[in-house]
CSV table of C-alpha atoms and ligand atoms in Angstrom, one decimal:
chain,number,residue,atom,x,y,z
Q,144,MET,CA,30.3,-27.5,10.2
Q,145,ALA,CA,30.0,-24.1,12.0
Q,146,ILE,CA,28.9,-24.3,15.3
Q,147,GLU,CA,25.5,-22.2,15.6
Q,148,ARG,CA,25.4,-19.6,18.5
Q,149,PHE,CA,21.7,-20.4,19.6
Q,150,ASP,CA,19.2,-23.0,19.8
Q,151,VAL,CA,16.1,-22.1,18.0
Q,152,VAL,CA,13.9,-24.0,20.0
Q,153,ASP,CA,15.1,-22.1,23.1
Q,154,LEU,CA,14.3,-18.9,21.1
Q,155,ILE,CA,10.8,-19.8,20.2
Q,156,ARG,CA,10.0,-21.1,23.8
Q,157,THR,CA,11.4,-17.7,25.1
Q,158,LYS,CA,8.7,-15.9,23.0
Q,159,ARG,CA,6.0,-18.4,23.6
Q,160,ASP,CA,6.4,-17.7,27.5
Q,161,ARG,CA,6.4,-13.9,26.7
Q,162,GLY,CA,10.0,-13.3,27.3
Q,163,ALA,CA,12.2,-10.8,25.2
Q,164,LEU,CA,15.0,-11.8,22.8
Q,165,SER,CA,18.3,-10.0,22.6
Q,166,ALA,CA,19.7,-8.3,19.5
Q,167,GLU,CA,22.2,-11.2,19.2
Q,168,GLN,CA,19.5,-13.4,19.2
Q,169,ILE,CA,17.5,-11.7,16.8
Q,170,ASP,CA,20.3,-11.3,14.3
Q,171,TRP,CA,21.1,-14.9,14.4
Q,172,LEU,CA,17.4,-15.9,14.1
Q,173,VAL,CA,16.9,-13.9,10.8
Q,174,ASP,CA,20.4,-14.8,9.5
Q,175,ALA,CA,19.8,-18.4,10.3
Q,176,TYR,CA,16.2,-18.6,8.6
Q,177,THR,CA,17.5,-16.7,5.5
Q,178,ARG,CA,20.2,-19.3,4.9
Q,179,GLY,CA,17.8,-22.1,5.5
Q,180,TYR,CA,19.3,-23.4,8.9
Q,181,VAL,CA,16.1,-22.5,10.8
Q,182,GLY,CA,13.1,-24.3,8.8
Q,183,ASP,CA,9.8,-22.6,7.9
Q,184,GLU,CA,7.8,-24.8,10.5
Q,185,GLN,CA,10.3,-23.4,13.2
Q,186,MET,CA,10.0,-19.8,11.9
Q,187,ALA,CA,6.1,-20.3,11.8
Q,188,ALA,CA,5.9,-21.2,15.4
Q,189,MET,CA,8.3,-17.9,16.2
Q,190,THR,CA,5.7,-15.7,14.1
Q,191,MET,CA,2.6,-17.2,15.9
Q,192,ALA,CA,4.3,-16.6,19.3
Q,193,ILE,CA,5.3,-13.1,18.1
Q,194,PHE,CA,1.4,-12.7,16.8
Q,195,LEU,CA,0.1,-13.7,20.1
Q,196,ASN,CA,2.6,-12.1,22.5
Q,197,GLY,CA,3.9,-9.1,20.8
Q,198,MET,CA,7.5,-7.8,21.1
Q,199,GLN,CA,9.1,-5.1,23.0
Q,200,ARG,CA,10.2,-1.8,21.2
Q,201,GLU,CA,13.7,-2.8,21.2
Q,202,GLU,CA,12.9,-6.2,19.8
Q,203,ILE,CA,11.1,-4.5,17.0
Q,204,ARG,CA,14.0,-2.4,16.4
Q,205,ASP,CA,16.6,-5.3,16.3
Q,206,LEU,CA,14.1,-7.4,13.9
Q,207,THR,CA,14.2,-4.5,11.4
Q,208,LEU,CA,17.6,-3.9,11.6
Q,209,ALA,CA,18.5,-7.7,11.1
Q,210,MET,CA,16.1,-7.8,8.1
Q,211,ILE,CA,18.1,-4.8,6.6
Q,212,ALA,CA,21.5,-6.5,7.1
Q,213,SER,CA,20.1,-9.5,5.2
Q,214,GLY,CA,20.4,-7.6,2.1
Q,215,GLU,CA,21.8,-4.5,0.2
Q,216,ARG,CA,21.1,-1.0,1.1
Q,217,MET,CA,20.8,1.8,-1.6
Q,218,ASN,CA,22.3,5.2,-1.2
Q,219,PHE,CA,21.0,8.4,-2.8
Q,220,ASP,CA,24.1,10.5,-1.7
Q,221,ALA,CA,25.2,10.9,-5.2
Q,222,LEU,CA,22.3,12.5,-6.4
Q,223,SER,CA,21.7,16.3,-6.6
Q,224,LYS,CA,18.3,16.3,-5.3
Q,225,LEU,CA,16.6,15.5,-1.8
Q,226,THR,CA,15.0,12.1,-1.6
Q,227,THR,CA,11.3,11.7,-0.1
Q,228,ASP,CA,9.2,8.6,-0.2
Q,229,LYS,CA,5.7,7.5,0.9
Q,230,HIS,CA,4.4,4.2,1.7
Q,231,SER,CA,0.6,3.0,2.3
Q,232,THR,CA,-0.2,0.1,4.1
Q,233,GLY,CA,-2.8,-0.5,1.3
Q,234,GLY,CA,-6.3,-0.2,0.8
Q,235,VAL,CA,-9.3,-0.4,-1.6
Q,236,GLY,CA,-9.1,2.2,-4.7
Q,237,ASP,CA,-5.7,3.4,-3.2
Q,238,LYS,CA,-3.8,4.8,-6.5
Q,239,ILE,CA,-2.5,7.7,-4.7
Q,240,THR,CA,1.2,6.7,-5.3
Q,241,LEU,CA,0.3,7.5,-9.2
Q,242,PRO,CA,-0.5,11.4,-8.6
Q,243,LEU,CA,1.7,11.9,-5.5
Q,244,ALA,CA,5.0,10.8,-7.0
Q,245,PRO,CA,5.2,13.2,-10.0
Q,246,LEU,CA,3.4,15.9,-8.3
Q,247,VAL,CA,6.0,15.9,-5.3
Q,248,ALA,CA,9.0,15.7,-8.1
Q,249,SER,CA,7.7,18.6,-9.9
Q,250,PHE,CA,9.1,20.4,-6.9
Q,251,GLY,CA,12.6,19.4,-7.7
Q,252,VAL,CA,12.8,16.5,-5.1
Q,253,ALA,CA,13.5,12.9,-5.9
Q,254,VAL,CA,11.0,10.3,-5.4
Q,255,PRO,CA,12.2,6.8,-5.5
Q,256,GLN,CA,8.9,4.8,-5.1
Q,257,LEU,CA,10.0,1.2,-5.5
Q,258,SER,CA,6.6,-0.6,-5.5
Q,259,GLY,CA,4.9,-4.0,-5.7
Q,260,ARG,CA,2.3,-6.2,-7.5
Q,261,GLY,CA,-1.1,-6.9,-5.6
Q,262,LEU,CA,-2.0,-9.8,-3.8
Q,263,GLY,CA,-5.4,-10.4,-2.7
Q,264,HIS,CA,-8.0,-7.5,-2.6
Q,265,THR,CA,-5.4,-4.7,-2.5
Q,266,GLY,CA,-4.0,-3.8,-5.7
Q,267,GLY,CA,-0.5,-3.3,-6.4
Q,268,THR,CA,0.9,0.0,-7.9
Q,269,LEU,CA,2.7,-1.8,-10.5
Q,270,ASP,CA,-0.3,-3.6,-11.7
Q,271,LYS,CA,-2.1,-0.2,-12.2
Q,272,LEU,CA,0.6,1.2,-14.3
Q,273,GLU,CA,1.3,-1.8,-16.5
Q,274,SER,CA,-2.3,-1.0,-17.9
Q,275,ILE,CA,-0.5,1.8,-19.9
Q,276,PRO,CA,0.8,0.5,-23.2
Q,277,GLY,CA,4.7,-0.1,-23.3
Q,278,TRP,CA,5.1,0.9,-19.5
Q,279,ARG,CA,7.8,-1.0,-18.0
Q,280,ALA,CA,8.4,-1.6,-14.4
Q,281,GLU,CA,11.9,-3.3,-14.3
Q,282,LEU,CA,14.7,-0.9,-14.5
Q,283,SER,CA,18.3,-1.2,-14.2
Q,284,ASN,CA,19.9,0.5,-11.5
Q,285,GLU,CA,21.4,3.1,-13.9
Q,286,GLU,CA,18.2,3.8,-15.4
Q,287,PHE,CA,16.7,4.1,-12.1
Q,288,PHE,CA,19.1,6.7,-10.8
Q,289,ALA,CA,19.4,8.5,-14.3
Q,290,GLN,CA,15.3,8.9,-14.0
Q,291,LEU,CA,15.5,10.0,-10.4
Q,292,GLU,CA,18.2,12.8,-11.6
Q,293,SER,CA,16.1,13.9,-14.8
Q,294,VAL,CA,12.5,13.3,-14.3
Q,295,GLY,CA,12.6,13.2,-10.2
Q,296,SER,CA,10.0,10.5,-9.9
Q,297,VAL,CA,10.5,6.7,-10.5
Q,298,ILE,CA,7.8,3.9,-9.8
Q,299,CYS,CA,9.3,0.7,-10.6
Q,300,ALA,CA,9.8,-2.9,-9.1
Q,301,ALA,CA,11.8,-3.5,-6.2
Q,302,GLY,CA,15.0,-5.5,-6.7
Q,303,ALA,CA,15.2,-9.0,-5.0
Q,304,GLY,CA,18.3,-7.5,-3.1
Q,305,LEU,CA,16.3,-5.3,-0.6
Q,306,ALA,CA,15.6,-7.1,2.8
Q,307,PRO,CA,15.5,-10.7,1.4
Q,308,ALA,CA,14.7,-12.1,4.7
Q,309,ASP,CA,11.5,-10.1,4.6
Q,310,LYS,CA,10.5,-11.8,1.4
Q,311,LYS,CA,11.0,-15.0,3.0
Q,312,LEU,CA,9.2,-14.1,6.2
Q,313,TYR,CA,6.4,-12.6,4.5
Q,314,ALA,CA,5.5,-15.3,2.3
Q,315,LEU,CA,5.3,-17.5,5.4
Q,316,ARG,CA,3.3,-15.4,7.3
Q,317,ASP,CA,1.1,-15.0,4.3
Q,318,ILE,CA,0.2,-18.9,4.6
Q,319,THR,CA,0.4,-19.2,8.6
Q,320,GLY,CA,-2.2,-16.4,9.7
Q,321,THR,CA,0.5,-14.2,11.4
Q,322,VAL,CA,0.3,-11.1,8.7
Q,323,GLU,CA,-1.6,-8.9,11.1
Q,324,ALA,CA,1.1,-8.6,13.7
Q,325,ILE,CA,2.0,-5.1,14.3
Q,326,PRO,CA,5.9,-5.8,15.1
Q,327,LEU,CA,5.8,-8.2,12.2
Q,328,ILE,CA,4.2,-5.5,9.8
Q,329,ALA,CA,6.2,-2.7,11.2
Q,330,SER,CA,9.6,-4.5,10.8
Q,331,SER,CA,8.6,-5.8,7.3
Q,332,ILE,CA,7.7,-2.3,5.9
Q,333,MET,CA,10.2,-0.4,7.5
Q,334,SER,CA,13.2,-2.7,6.9
Q,335,LYS,CA,12.5,-2.3,3.0
Q,336,LYS,CA,12.0,1.5,3.4
Q,337,ILE,CA,15.2,2.2,5.5
Q,338,ALA,CA,17.3,-0.3,3.0
Q,339,GLU,CA,16.0,1.7,0.3
Q,340,GLY,CA,18.0,4.7,1.6
Q,341,THR,CA,15.4,7.6,1.2
Q,342,ALA,CA,16.1,10.7,3.5
Q,343,SER,CA,12.5,11.2,4.5
Q,344,LEU,CA,9.4,9.1,4.7
Q,345,VAL,CA,5.6,9.5,4.7
Q,346,LEU,CA,3.4,6.7,5.8
Q,347,ASP,CA,-0.3,6.5,5.1
Q,348,VAL,CA,-1.4,4.2,7.8
Q,349,LYS,CA,-4.9,3.0,7.2
Q,350,PHE,CA,-7.7,1.6,9.4
Q,351,GLY,CA,-11.2,0.4,8.8
Q,352,SER,CA,-13.0,-2.4,6.5
Q,353,GLY,CA,-10.5,-2.2,3.6
Q,354,ALA,CA,-7.3,-1.8,5.7
Q,355,PHE,CA,-5.0,-4.7,7.3
Q,356,LEU,CA,-5.8,-3.4,10.8
Q,357,GLN,CA,-9.7,-2.6,11.1
Q,358,ASP,CA,-9.6,-1.0,14.4
Q,359,PRO,CA,-8.2,2.8,14.6
Q,360,ALA,CA,-6.5,2.2,17.9
Q,361,ARG,CA,-4.3,-0.8,16.0
Q,362,GLY,CA,-3.6,1.2,13.2
Q,363,ARG,CA,-2.5,4.2,15.4
Q,364,GLU,CA,0.0,1.6,17.4
Q,365,LEU,CA,1.2,0.4,13.9
Q,366,ALA,CA,1.8,4.1,12.8
Q,367,GLU,CA,3.8,4.8,16.1
Q,368,THR,CA,5.8,1.8,16.1
Q,369,MET,CA,6.8,2.7,12.2
Q,370,VAL,CA,7.5,6.2,13.2
Q,371,ALA,CA,9.5,5.4,16.0
Q,372,LEU,CA,11.6,2.7,13.7
Q,373,GLY,CA,12.2,5.4,11.1
Q,374,LYS,CA,13.3,8.1,13.6
Q,375,ASP,CA,15.8,5.4,15.2
Q,376,ALA,CA,17.4,4.7,11.8
Q,377,GLY,CA,17.7,8.4,11.0
Q,378,VAL,CA,15.1,8.8,8.4
Q,379,ALA,CA,12.7,11.7,9.1
Q,380,THR,CA,9.4,9.8,9.2
Q,381,VAL,CA,5.9,11.3,9.7
Q,382,ALA,CA,2.3,9.1,9.3
Q,383,LEU,CA,-1.1,10.1,8.5
Q,384,LEU,CA,-3.6,7.7,9.9
Q,385,THR,CA,-6.4,7.6,7.3
Q,386,ASN,CA,-9.9,6.3,7.2
Q,387,MET,CA,-10.5,3.0,4.9
Q,388,ASN,CA,-14.0,2.2,5.6
Q,389,VAL,CA,-15.1,3.5,2.2
Q,390,PRO,CA,-13.2,2.9,-1.1
Q,391,LEU,CA,-11.0,5.8,-1.8
Q,392,GLY,CA,-12.0,7.5,-4.9
Q,393,LEU,CA,-14.8,6.1,-7.5
Q,394,ALA,CA,-12.5,3.9,-9.5
Q,395,ILE,CA,-11.2,0.2,-8.2
Q,396,GLY,CA,-9.3,-1.6,-10.4
Q,397,ASN,CA,-6.1,-1.0,-12.6
Q,398,ALA,CA,-6.8,1.0,-15.9
Q,399,ASN,CA,-9.7,2.9,-14.2
Q,400,GLU,CA,-7.5,3.9,-11.5
Q,401,VAL,CA,-4.9,5.2,-13.8
Q,402,GLN,CA,-7.7,7.3,-15.6
Q,403,GLU,CA,-8.7,8.7,-12.3
Q,404,SER,CA,-4.9,9.6,-11.3
Q,405,VAL,CA,-4.8,11.5,-14.9
Q,406,GLU,CA,-7.8,13.2,-13.8
Q,407,VAL,CA,-6.3,14.4,-10.5
Q,408,LEU,CA,-3.2,15.4,-12.4
Q,409,ALA,CA,-5.2,17.5,-14.6
Q,410,GLY,CA,-6.6,19.5,-11.6
Q,411,GLY,CA,-9.8,17.5,-11.2
Q,412,GLY,CA,-10.7,14.0,-9.7
Q,413,PRO,CA,-12.6,13.0,-6.6
Q,414,GLY,CA,-12.6,15.1,-3.7
Q,415,ASP,CA,-11.2,12.5,-1.4
Q,416,VAL,CA,-8.3,11.5,-3.7
Q,417,VAL,CA,-7.3,15.0,-4.1
Q,418,GLU,CA,-7.5,15.6,-0.5
Q,419,LEU,CA,-5.0,12.7,0.5
Q,420,THR,CA,-2.8,13.5,-2.3
Q,421,VAL,CA,-2.3,16.9,-1.6
Q,422,ALA,CA,-2.1,15.9,2.4
Q,423,LEU,CA,0.6,13.5,1.7
Q,424,ALA,CA,2.6,15.8,-0.7
Q,425,HIS,CA,2.6,18.6,2.0
Q,426,GLU,CA,4.0,16.2,4.5
Q,427,MET,CA,6.7,14.9,1.9
Q,428,LEU,CA,7.7,18.4,0.6
Q,429,THR,CA,7.9,19.7,4.5
Q,430,LEU,CA,10.3,16.8,5.2
Q,431,ALA,CA,12.4,17.7,2.0
Q,432,GLY,CA,12.5,21.5,3.1
Q,433,GLN,CA,9.6,22.9,1.3
Q,434,PRO,CA,6.9,23.6,3.7
Q,435,ASP,CA,5.6,26.3,1.6
Q,436,ALA,CA,5.4,24.6,-1.6
Q,437,ASP,CA,1.9,25.4,-3.2
Q,438,VAL,CA,0.7,21.7,-3.8
Q,439,GLU,CA,-2.7,22.5,-5.3
Q,440,ALA,CA,-1.1,25.1,-7.6
Q,441,ALA,CA,0.9,22.4,-9.3
Q,442,LEU,CA,-2.1,20.3,-10.1
Q,443,ARG,CA,-4.0,23.0,-11.5
Q,444,ASP,CA,-1.2,24.7,-13.5
Q,445,GLY,CA,-0.1,21.5,-15.2
Q,446,ARG,CA,3.5,21.0,-13.8
Q,447,ALA,CA,2.7,17.7,-12.1
Q,448,MET,CA,0.9,16.3,-15.3
Q,449,ASP,CA,4.3,17.2,-17.1
Q,450,THR,CA,6.2,15.1,-14.6
Q,451,TRP,CA,3.7,12.4,-14.9
Q,452,ARG,CA,4.0,12.4,-18.6
Q,453,ALA,CA,8.0,12.4,-18.5
Q,454,MET,CA,7.9,9.8,-15.9
Q,455,ILE,CA,5.7,7.3,-18.0
Q,456,SER,CA,7.5,8.2,-21.3
Q,457,ALA,CA,10.9,7.5,-19.6
Q,458,GLN,CA,9.7,3.8,-18.7
Q,459,GLY,CA,8.7,3.1,-22.2
Q,460,GLY,CA,5.0,4.1,-21.6
Q,461,ASP,CA,2.7,6.2,-23.9
Q,462,PRO,CA,0.9,8.8,-21.7
Q,463,ASP,CA,-1.4,9.4,-24.6
Q,464,ALA,CA,-2.5,5.7,-25.5
Q,465,ALA,CA,-5.9,4.7,-25.0
Q,466,LEU,CA,-6.1,2.7,-21.8
Q,467,PRO,CA,-7.7,-1.0,-22.0
Q,468,VAL,CA,-11.5,-1.4,-21.5
Q,469,ALA,CA,-13.2,-4.6,-20.8
Q,470,ARG,CA,-15.5,-6.3,-22.8
Q,471,GLU,CA,-18.4,-6.6,-20.5
Q,472,GLN,CA,-20.1,-4.2,-18.1
Q,473,HIS,CA,-22.8,-4.9,-15.6
Q,474,VAL,CA,-24.7,-1.8,-14.0
Q,475,VAL,CA,-26.2,-2.0,-10.3
Q,476,THR,CA,-28.9,0.8,-10.1
Q,477,ALA,CA,-30.8,2.1,-6.9
Q,478,ASP,CA,-33.9,0.1,-5.8
Q,479,ARG,CA,-35.3,3.2,-4.1
Q,480,ASP,CA,-35.0,6.9,-3.5
Q,481,GLY,CA,-32.8,8.0,-0.6
Q,482,VAL,CA,-29.6,8.7,0.7
Q,483,LEU,CA,-26.5,6.4,0.3
Q,484,VAL,CA,-25.2,5.9,3.7
Q,485,ARG,CA,-22.8,3.0,3.5
Q,486,GLN,CA,-20.4,1.7,1.1
Q,487,GLU,CA,-17.9,-0.7,2.6
Q,488,ALA,CA,-14.5,-0.8,1.3
Q,489,LEU,CA,-13.6,-4.5,1.8
Q,490,PRO,CA,-16.5,-6.1,-0.2
Q,491,PHE,CA,-15.9,-3.6,-3.0
Q,492,GLY,CA,-12.1,-4.7,-3.1
Q,493,ILE,CA,-13.2,-8.4,-3.1
Q,494,ALA,CA,-15.8,-7.9,-5.8
Q,495,ALA,CA,-13.1,-6.1,-8.0
Q,496,TRP,CA,-10.5,-8.8,-7.4
Q,497,ARG,CA,-13.0,-11.5,-8.5
Q,498,LEU,CA,-13.7,-9.6,-11.8
Q,499,GLY,CA,-10.0,-9.9,-12.4
Q,500,ALA,CA,-8.3,-6.9,-11.2
Q,501,GLY,CA,-6.3,-8.7,-8.8
Q,502,ARG,CA,-4.6,-12.2,-8.5
Q,503,ALA,CA,-5.0,-15.0,-6.0
Q,504,ARG,CA,-1.6,-16.7,-6.6
Q,505,LYS,CA,1.5,-14.3,-7.5
Q,506,GLU,CA,2.0,-15.9,-10.6
Q,507,ASP,CA,-1.3,-15.2,-11.9
Q,508,PRO,CA,-1.8,-12.3,-14.5
Q,509,VAL,CA,-4.3,-9.1,-13.7
Q,510,GLN,CA,-7.0,-8.4,-16.3
Q,511,HIS,CA,-6.0,-4.5,-16.5
Q,512,ALA,CA,-9.8,-3.3,-17.6
Q,513,ALA,CA,-11.4,-5.2,-14.8
Q,514,GLY,CA,-12.9,-3.2,-11.9
Q,515,ILE,CA,-15.6,-1.2,-10.6
Q,516,ASP,CA,-16.4,2.3,-11.1
Q,517,LEU,CA,-18.7,3.8,-8.4
Q,518,HIS,CA,-21.2,6.5,-9.3
Q,519,ALA,CA,-22.3,7.7,-6.0
Q,520,LYS,CA,-20.5,7.8,-2.5
Q,521,PRO,CA,-21.9,7.7,1.0
Q,522,GLY,CA,-23.8,10.9,1.7
Q,523,ASP,CA,-25.1,11.3,-2.0
Q,524,THR,CA,-28.8,11.4,-2.7
Q,525,VAL,CA,-29.7,9.0,-5.2
Q,526,THR,CA,-33.3,8.1,-7.0
Q,527,LYS,CA,-34.8,4.8,-8.1
Q,528,GLY,CA,-33.2,3.3,-11.2
Q,529,GLN,CA,-30.0,5.4,-10.9
Q,530,PRO,CA,-26.6,3.4,-11.4
Q,531,LEU,CA,-24.9,3.0,-8.2
Q,532,PHE,CA,-21.8,1.2,-9.9
Q,533,THR,CA,-20.6,-0.5,-12.8
Q,534,LEU,CA,-18.7,-3.8,-12.7
Q,535,SER,CA,-16.3,-4.4,-15.6
Q,536,ALA,CA,-14.8,-7.8,-16.7
Q,537,ASP,CA,-13.5,-9.6,-19.9
Q,538,GLU,CA,-15.6,-12.6,-18.9
Q,539,PRO,CA,-19.3,-12.1,-17.9
Q,540,GLU,CA,-19.1,-15.5,-15.8
Q,541,ARG,CA,-17.1,-13.2,-13.2
Q,542,PHE,CA,-20.2,-11.1,-12.5
Q,543,GLU,CA,-22.0,-13.2,-10.2
Q,544,ARG,CA,-19.3,-13.9,-7.8
Q,545,ALA,CA,-18.6,-10.3,-7.8
Q,546,LEU,CA,-22.1,-9.3,-6.9
Q,547,ALA,CA,-22.3,-12.0,-4.2
Q,548,ALA,CA,-19.1,-10.1,-2.7
Q,549,VAL,CA,-21.1,-6.9,-2.5
Q,550,GLU,CA,-24.3,-8.2,-1.5
Q,551,GLY,CA,-25.4,-6.1,1.7
Q,552,ALA,CA,-21.9,-3.8,1.3
Q,553,TRP,CA,-24.1,-0.8,0.7
Q,554,GLU,CA,-27.5,0.9,2.2
Q,555,ILE,CA,-29.9,3.6,1.1
Q,556,ALA,CA,-31.7,5.3,3.7
Q,557,GLU,CA,-34.7,7.4,3.5
Q,558,THR,CA,-34.7,10.6,1.8
Q,559,GLY,CA,-33.6,13.4,4.0
Q,560,THR,CA,-31.5,11.2,6.3
Q,561,ARG,CA,-28.8,13.2,7.8
Q,562,PHE,CA,-25.5,11.7,6.9
Q,563,GLU,CA,-21.9,12.7,8.3
Q,564,ARG,CA,-18.8,11.6,6.4
Q,565,GLU,CA,-16.1,10.4,8.7
Q,566,PRO,CA,-13.1,12.5,8.4
Q,567,LEU,CA,-10.6,11.0,5.6
Q,568,ILE,CA,-7.3,12.0,7.6
Q,569,ALA,CA,-8.0,11.0,11.4
Q,570,ASP,CA,-4.4,12.2,12.7
Q,571,ARG,CA,-1.0,13.0,12.1
Q,572,ILE,CA,1.7,11.0,14.1
Q,573,ALA,CA,5.3,12.5,14.0
N,797,URA,N1,3.2,-4.8,3.6
N,797,URA,C1,4.5,-5.3,4.0
N,797,URA,O1,5.7,-4.9,3.1
N,797,URA,N2,4.9,-6.2,5.1
N,797,URA,C2,3.7,-6.5,5.6
N,797,URA,O2,4.1,-7.1,6.7
N,797,URA,C3,2.4,-5.9,5.6
N,797,URA,C4,2.4,-5.0,4.4
């Protein structure tokens, strides 16, 4: 039997007592956990110690590197195009990847968007795209590279080979109340993005009601930590710190989010979705050497739409096919005249999830037509009886629990009440 280099209990005690782990200790810990020598109960104690006591910057870097080393690294050197990628920490109604990837690719840049399925109230990009008849998330390596070269953008499932240590650790954090630790979130996201091999990366780090971290200061700390990790690894990285107190756009679900994304690609769509798509595209193209690219023009003149259609078709989807529609609808109307002054992201995300748009266990299917369509946003004047939002589900029994989730989550103030929207993009961290 091979002799182990460290004693895991010593390492747990070190973190418990606010000490720092060396690079050798972290490498060993991640490797020993991945191969099953360190047990889940020991790693759970370690992640809780990290959650409570934090990690120094060097430890976070070493943890990220160890998780990268647990799997394969991709390499885009053989591509004729520069690569750029985007990652969002997730929010309610966040469908930005859908219009963004083809928009950026329409400028001749490769956008390899390895995505996941949703768990809990934040939706997964693959779940949304799977509402398009025929569309396929699983691609072989050859298909992936060929599509990057021909179309430019690919949104597909991440293979199991990237940062397998993170997969195991994330599943453990999920059931031990240790997800919301900045060192663990930052190393988890950045290990996958660095292993993926992109030359540059734009992060959309969210704060507020519908985000992982509600407090803007903690969102900023996460953004700064991830930008530093990217730079240390030679990936040009920029983060936008964005507000997730209100759902993004008007659609929360799967098929309806695809529909809204297509509206953006057709030059329309809700102002907040367009604003964030354009801002992120500008950052990605700047990192890819095109700071003067006219992003809005590509939305107006159909170039981004052409790339979207090519991207969907290349993965077996029919961009002209009708999207699924739910069997049942329930409309909630305004009970008075006034100004809508509050619409909290998290309850609406939970309600969409309860309607069937999300999954509670990773093996559950999602119902692609389930979700919520908002008809008014904070700041809008509403009149009594006007529809505020529509719930859609295949099973009407789901409405009651969804309505319970949004109870008290919106507010209509007196007509004439002044309302100031919070800026969507709070800061840029480079
Ligand atoms: N997304 C990830 O991939 N990891 C985290 O820890 C949190 C969000």
